[in-house]
Short mmCIF file of N, CA and C and ligand atoms in Angstrom, two decimals:
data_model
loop_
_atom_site.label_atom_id
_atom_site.label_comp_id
_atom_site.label_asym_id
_atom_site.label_seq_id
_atom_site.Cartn_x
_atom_site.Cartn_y
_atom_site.Cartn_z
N UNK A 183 101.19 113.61 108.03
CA UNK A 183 101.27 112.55 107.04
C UNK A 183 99.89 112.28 106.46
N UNK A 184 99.53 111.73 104.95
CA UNK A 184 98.60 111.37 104.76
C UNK A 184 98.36 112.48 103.44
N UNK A 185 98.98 113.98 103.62
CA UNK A 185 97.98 114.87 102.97
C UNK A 185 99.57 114.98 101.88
N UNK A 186 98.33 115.86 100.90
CA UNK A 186 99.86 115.92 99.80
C UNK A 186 100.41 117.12 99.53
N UNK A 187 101.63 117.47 100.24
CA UNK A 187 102.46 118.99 100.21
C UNK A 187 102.91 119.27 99.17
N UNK A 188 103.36 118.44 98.40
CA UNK A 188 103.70 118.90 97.37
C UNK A 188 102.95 118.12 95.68
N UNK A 189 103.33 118.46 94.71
CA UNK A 189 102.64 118.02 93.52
C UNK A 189 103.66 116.30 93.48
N UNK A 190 102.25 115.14 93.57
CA UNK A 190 102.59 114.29 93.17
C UNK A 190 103.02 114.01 92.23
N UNK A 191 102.03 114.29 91.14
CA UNK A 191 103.05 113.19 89.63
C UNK A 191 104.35 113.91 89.44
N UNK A 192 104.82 115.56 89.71
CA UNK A 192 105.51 116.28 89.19
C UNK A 192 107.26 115.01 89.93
N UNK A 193 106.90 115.11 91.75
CA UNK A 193 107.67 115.07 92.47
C UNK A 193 108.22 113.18 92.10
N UNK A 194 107.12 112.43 91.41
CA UNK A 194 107.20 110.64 91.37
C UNK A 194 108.26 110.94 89.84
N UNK A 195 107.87 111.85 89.22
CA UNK A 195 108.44 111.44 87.81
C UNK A 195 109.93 112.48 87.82
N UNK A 196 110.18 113.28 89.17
CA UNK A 196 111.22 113.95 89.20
C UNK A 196 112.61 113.33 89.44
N UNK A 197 112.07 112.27 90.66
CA UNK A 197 112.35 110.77 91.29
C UNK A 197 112.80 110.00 90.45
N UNK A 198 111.93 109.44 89.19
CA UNK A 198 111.93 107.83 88.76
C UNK A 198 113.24 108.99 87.55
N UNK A 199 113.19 109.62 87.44
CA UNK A 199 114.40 110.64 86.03
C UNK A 199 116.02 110.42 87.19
N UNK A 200 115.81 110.47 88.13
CA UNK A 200 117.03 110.86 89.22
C UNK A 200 116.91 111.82 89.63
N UNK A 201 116.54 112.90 89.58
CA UNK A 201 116.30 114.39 90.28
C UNK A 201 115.75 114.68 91.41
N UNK A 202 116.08 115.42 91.78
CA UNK A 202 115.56 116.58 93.11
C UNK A 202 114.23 116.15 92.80
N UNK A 203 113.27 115.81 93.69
CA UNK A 203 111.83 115.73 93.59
C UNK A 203 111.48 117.27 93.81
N UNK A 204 112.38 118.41 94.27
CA UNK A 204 111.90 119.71 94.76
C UNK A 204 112.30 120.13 93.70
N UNK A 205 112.97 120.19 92.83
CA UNK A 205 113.27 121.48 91.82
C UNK A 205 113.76 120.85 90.48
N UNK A 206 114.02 119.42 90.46
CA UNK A 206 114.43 118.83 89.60
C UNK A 206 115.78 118.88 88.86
N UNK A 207 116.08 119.87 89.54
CA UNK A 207 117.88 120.00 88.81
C UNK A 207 118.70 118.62 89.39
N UNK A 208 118.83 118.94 90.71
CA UNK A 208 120.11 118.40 91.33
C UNK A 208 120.20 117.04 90.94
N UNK A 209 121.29 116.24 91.08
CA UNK A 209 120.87 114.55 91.40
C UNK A 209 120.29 114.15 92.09
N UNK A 210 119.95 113.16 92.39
CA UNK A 210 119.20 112.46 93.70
C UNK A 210 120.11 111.67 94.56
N UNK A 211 120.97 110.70 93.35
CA UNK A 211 121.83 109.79 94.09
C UNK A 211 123.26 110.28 93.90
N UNK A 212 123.89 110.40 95.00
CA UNK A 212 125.46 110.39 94.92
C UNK A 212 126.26 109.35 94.66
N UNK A 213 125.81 108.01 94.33
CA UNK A 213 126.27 106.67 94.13
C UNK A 213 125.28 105.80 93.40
N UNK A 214 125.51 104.47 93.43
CA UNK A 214 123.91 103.70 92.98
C UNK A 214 122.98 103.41 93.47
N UNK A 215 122.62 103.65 94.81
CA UNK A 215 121.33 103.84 95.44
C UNK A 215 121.33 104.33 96.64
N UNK A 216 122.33 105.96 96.96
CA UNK A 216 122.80 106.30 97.97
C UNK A 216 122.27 107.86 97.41
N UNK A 217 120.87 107.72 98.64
CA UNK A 217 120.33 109.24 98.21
C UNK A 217 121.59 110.61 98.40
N UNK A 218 121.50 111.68 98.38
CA UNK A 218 122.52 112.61 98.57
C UNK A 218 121.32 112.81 99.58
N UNK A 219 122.27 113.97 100.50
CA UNK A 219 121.96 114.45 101.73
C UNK A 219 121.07 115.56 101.59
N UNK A 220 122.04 116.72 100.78
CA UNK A 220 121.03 117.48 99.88
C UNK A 220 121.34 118.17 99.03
N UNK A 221 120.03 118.42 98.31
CA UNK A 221 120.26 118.91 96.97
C UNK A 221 121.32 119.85 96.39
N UNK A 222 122.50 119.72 95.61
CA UNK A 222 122.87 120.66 95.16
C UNK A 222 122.72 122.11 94.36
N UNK A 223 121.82 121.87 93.93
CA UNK A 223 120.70 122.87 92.96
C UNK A 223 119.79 123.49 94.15
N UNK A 224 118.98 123.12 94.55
CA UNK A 224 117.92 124.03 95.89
C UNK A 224 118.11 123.73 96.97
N UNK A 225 119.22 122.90 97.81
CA UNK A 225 119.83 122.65 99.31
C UNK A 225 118.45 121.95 99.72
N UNK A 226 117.47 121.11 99.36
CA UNK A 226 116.27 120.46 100.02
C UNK A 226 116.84 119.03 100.67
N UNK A 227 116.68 119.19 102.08
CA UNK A 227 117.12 117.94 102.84
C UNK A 227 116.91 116.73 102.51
N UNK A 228 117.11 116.09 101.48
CA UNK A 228 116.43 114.68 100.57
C UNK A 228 116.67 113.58 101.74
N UNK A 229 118.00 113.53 102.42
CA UNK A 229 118.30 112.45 103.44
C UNK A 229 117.04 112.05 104.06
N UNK A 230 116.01 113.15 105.04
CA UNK A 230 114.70 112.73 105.64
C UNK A 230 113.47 112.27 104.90
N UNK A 231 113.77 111.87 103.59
CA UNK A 231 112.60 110.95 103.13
C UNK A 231 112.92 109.32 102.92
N UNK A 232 112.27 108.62 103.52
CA UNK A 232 112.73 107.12 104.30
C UNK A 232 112.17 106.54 102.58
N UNK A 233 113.25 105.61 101.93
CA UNK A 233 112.73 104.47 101.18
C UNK A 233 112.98 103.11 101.51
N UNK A 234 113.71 102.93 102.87
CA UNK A 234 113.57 101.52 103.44
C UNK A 234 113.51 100.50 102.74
N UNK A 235 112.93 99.42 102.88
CA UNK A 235 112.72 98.33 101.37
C UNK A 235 111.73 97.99 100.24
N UNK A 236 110.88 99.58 100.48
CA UNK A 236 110.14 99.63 99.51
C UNK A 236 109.76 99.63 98.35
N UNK A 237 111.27 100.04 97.62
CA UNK A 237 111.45 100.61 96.25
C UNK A 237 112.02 99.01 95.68
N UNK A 238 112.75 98.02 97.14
CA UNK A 238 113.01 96.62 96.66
C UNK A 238 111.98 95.53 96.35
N UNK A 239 111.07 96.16 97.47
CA UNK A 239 109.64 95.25 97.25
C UNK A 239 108.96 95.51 95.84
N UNK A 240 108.30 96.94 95.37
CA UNK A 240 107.80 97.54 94.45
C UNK A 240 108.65 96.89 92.84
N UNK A 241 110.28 96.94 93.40
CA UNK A 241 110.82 96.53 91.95
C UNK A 241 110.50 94.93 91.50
N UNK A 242 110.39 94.22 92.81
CA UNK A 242 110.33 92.49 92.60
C UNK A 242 108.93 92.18 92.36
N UNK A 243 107.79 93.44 92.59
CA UNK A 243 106.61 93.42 92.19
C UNK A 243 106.33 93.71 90.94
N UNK A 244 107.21 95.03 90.44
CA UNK A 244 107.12 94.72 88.77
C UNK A 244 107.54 93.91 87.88
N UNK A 245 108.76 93.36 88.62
CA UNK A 245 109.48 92.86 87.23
C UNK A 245 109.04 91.20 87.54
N UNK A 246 108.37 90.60 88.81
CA UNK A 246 108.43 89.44 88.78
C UNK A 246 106.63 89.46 87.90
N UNK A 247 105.94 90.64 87.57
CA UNK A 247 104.47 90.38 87.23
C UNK A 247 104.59 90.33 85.91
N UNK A 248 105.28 91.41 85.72
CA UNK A 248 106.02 92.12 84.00
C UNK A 248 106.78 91.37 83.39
N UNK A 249 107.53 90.82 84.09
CA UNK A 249 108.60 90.04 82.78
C UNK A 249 108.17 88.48 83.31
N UNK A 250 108.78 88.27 84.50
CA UNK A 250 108.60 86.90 85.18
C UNK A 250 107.50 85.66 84.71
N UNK A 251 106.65 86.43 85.00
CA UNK A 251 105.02 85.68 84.96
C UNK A 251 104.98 85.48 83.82
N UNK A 252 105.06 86.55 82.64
CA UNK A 252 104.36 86.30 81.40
C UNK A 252 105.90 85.18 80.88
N UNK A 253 106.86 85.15 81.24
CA UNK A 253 107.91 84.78 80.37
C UNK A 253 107.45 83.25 80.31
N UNK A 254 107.03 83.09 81.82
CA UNK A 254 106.34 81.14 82.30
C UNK A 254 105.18 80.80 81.35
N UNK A 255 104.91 81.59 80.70
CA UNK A 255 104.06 81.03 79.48
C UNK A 255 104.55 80.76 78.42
N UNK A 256 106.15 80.99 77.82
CA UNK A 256 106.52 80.62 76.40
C UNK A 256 106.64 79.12 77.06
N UNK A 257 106.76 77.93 76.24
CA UNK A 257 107.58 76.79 76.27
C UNK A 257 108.50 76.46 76.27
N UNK A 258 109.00 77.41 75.62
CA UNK A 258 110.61 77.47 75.17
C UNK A 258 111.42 77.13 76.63
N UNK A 259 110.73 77.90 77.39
CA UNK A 259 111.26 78.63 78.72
C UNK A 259 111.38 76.77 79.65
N UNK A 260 110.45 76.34 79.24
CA UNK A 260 110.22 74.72 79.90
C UNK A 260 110.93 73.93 78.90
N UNK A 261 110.87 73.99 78.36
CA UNK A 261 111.54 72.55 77.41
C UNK A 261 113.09 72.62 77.20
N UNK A 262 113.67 73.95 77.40
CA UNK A 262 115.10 73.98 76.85
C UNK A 262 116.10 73.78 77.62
N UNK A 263 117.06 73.23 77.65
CA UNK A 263 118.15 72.93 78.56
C UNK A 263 118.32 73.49 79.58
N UNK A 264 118.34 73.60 80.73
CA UNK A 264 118.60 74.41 81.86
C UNK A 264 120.11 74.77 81.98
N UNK A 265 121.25 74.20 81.24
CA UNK A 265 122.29 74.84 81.15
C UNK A 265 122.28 75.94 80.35
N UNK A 266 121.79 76.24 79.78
CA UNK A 266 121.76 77.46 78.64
C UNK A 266 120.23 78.25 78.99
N UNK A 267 119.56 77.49 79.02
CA UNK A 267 118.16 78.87 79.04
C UNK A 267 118.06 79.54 80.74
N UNK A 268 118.69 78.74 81.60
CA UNK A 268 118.79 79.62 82.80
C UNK A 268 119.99 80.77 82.56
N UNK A 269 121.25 80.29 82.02
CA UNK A 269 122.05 81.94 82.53
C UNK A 269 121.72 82.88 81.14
N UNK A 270 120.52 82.19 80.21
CA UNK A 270 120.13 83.31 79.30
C UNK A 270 118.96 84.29 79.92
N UNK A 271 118.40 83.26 80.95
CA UNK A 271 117.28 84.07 81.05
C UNK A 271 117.87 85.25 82.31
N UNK A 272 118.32 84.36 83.28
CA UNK A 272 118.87 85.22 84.41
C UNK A 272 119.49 86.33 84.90
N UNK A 273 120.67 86.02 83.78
CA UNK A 273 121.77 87.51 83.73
C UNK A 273 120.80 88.45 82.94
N UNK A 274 120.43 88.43 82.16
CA UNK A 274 119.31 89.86 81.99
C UNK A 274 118.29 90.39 82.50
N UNK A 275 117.91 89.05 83.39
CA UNK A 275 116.54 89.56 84.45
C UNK A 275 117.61 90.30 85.55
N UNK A 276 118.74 89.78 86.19
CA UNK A 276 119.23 90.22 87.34
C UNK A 276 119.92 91.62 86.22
N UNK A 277 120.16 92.14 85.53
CA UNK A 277 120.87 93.57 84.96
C UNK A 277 119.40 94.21 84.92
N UNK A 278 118.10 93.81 84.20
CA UNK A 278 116.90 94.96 84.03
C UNK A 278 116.42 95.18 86.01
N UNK A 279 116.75 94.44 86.60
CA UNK A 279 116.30 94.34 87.79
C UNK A 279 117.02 95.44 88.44
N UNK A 280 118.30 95.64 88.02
CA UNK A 280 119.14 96.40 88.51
C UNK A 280 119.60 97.50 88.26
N UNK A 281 118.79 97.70 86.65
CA UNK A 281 118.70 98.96 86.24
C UNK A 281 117.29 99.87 86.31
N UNK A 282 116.52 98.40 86.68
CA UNK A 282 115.15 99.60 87.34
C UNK A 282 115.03 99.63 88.84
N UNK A 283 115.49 99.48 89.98
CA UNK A 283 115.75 99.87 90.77
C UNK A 283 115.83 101.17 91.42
N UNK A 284 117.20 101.79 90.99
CA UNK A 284 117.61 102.97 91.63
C UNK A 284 116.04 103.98 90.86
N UNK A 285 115.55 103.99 89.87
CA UNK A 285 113.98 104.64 89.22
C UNK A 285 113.46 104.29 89.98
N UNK A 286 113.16 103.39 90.70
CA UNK A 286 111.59 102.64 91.39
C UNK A 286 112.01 103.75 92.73
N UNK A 287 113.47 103.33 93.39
CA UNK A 287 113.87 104.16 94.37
C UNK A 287 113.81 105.62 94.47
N UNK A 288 113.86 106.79 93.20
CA UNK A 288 113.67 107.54 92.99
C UNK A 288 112.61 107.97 92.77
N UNK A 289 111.67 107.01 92.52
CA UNK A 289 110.02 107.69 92.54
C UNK A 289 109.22 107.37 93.78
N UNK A 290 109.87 106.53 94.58
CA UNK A 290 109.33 106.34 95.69
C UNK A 290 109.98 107.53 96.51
N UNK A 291 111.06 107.96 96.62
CA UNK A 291 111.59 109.14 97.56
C UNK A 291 110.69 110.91 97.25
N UNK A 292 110.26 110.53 95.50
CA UNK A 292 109.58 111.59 95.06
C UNK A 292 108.07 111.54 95.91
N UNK A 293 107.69 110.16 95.75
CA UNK A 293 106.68 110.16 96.35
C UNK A 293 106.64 110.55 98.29
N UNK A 294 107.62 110.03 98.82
CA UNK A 294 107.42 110.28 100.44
C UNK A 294 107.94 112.13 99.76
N UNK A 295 108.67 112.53 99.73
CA UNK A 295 108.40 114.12 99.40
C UNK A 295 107.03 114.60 99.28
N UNK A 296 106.23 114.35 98.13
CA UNK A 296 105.17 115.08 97.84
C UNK A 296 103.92 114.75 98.80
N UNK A 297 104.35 113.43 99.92
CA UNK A 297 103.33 113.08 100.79
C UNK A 297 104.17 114.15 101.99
N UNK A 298 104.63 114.89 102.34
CA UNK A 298 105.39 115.21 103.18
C UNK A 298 106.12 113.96 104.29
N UNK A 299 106.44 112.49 103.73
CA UNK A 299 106.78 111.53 104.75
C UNK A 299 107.93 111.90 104.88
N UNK A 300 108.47 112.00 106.25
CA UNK A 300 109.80 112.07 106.69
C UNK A 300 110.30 110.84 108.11
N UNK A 301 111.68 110.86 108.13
CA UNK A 301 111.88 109.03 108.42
C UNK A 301 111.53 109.12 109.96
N UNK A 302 111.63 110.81 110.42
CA UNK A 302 111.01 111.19 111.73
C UNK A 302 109.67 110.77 112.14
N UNK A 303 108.27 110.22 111.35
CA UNK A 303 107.66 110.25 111.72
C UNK A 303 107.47 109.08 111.97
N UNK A 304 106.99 108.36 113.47
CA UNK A 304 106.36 107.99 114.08
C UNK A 304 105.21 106.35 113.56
N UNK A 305 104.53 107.58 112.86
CA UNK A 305 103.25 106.18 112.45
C UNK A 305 103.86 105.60 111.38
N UNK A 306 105.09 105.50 110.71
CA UNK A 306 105.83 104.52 110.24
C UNK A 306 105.99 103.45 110.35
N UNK A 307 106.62 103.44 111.61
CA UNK A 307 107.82 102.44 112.51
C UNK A 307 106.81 101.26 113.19
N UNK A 308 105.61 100.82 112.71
CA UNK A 308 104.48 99.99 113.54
C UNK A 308 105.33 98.91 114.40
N UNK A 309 106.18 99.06 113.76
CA UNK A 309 106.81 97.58 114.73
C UNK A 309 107.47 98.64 116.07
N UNK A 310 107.59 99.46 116.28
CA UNK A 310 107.43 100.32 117.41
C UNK A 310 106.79 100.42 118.43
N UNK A 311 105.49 101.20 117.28
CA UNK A 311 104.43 100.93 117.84
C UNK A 311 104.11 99.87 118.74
N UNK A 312 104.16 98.59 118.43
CA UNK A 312 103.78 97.41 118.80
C UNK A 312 104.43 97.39 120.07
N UNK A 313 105.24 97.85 120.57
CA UNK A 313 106.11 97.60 121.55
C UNK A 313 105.38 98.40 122.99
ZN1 ZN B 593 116.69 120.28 94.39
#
């Protein structure tokens, strides 16, 4: 772990598209955020690259810096009825939230690929460790 086996940007942007981080054909997901086992296009074991709640953390990190933050600066956003400017603002934050997701998830799986991380390893699991 640590070193990079394969080509990063190739394997993050193979990911954040949906694809095979190895060859880029296959899908990634067999559902909406249910990696496939493996690749149909080059048979590469995708199941052993761990995205745990990372790709959930990473997404609530973009979209709460990206959209969130800057949105708390119109007024509009403060002064207008909370019956109407909350399910205007909400239902489209919770759909972009949910459509960048399974991407964030896919470039993070590209990424444990091109780091060679697999869910086997060890210096992961610190809360293990700790034990
Ligand atoms: Zn593949």
């Amino acid at each position: 772990m640590g070193e990079i086996v394969h080509p990063l940007r190739r394997s993050v942007f193979r990911g954040l598209a949906g694809r095979c981080p190895a060859c880029g054909k296959g899908p990634l997901f067999w559902r909406y955020l249910k990696v496939n086992g493996r690749c149909e296009s080059c048979d590469t074991d995708l199941a052993r690259y761990p995205a745990d709640d990372g790709p959930a953390y990473l997404t609530i990190l973009l979209i709460g810096h990206l959209v969130v933050a800057p949105m708390l600066f119109f007024p509009i956003v403060w002064r207008a009825n909370p019956a109407y400017s909350l399910p205007l603002i909400l239902i489209p934050l919770a759909a972009l939230t949910l459509a960048v997701l399974p991407r964030v998830k896919g470039g993070w799986v590209g990424m444990m690929y091109a780091l060679g991380v697999k869910n086997t390893d060890a210096a992961l699991h610190t809360a293990d460790a700790a034990d």
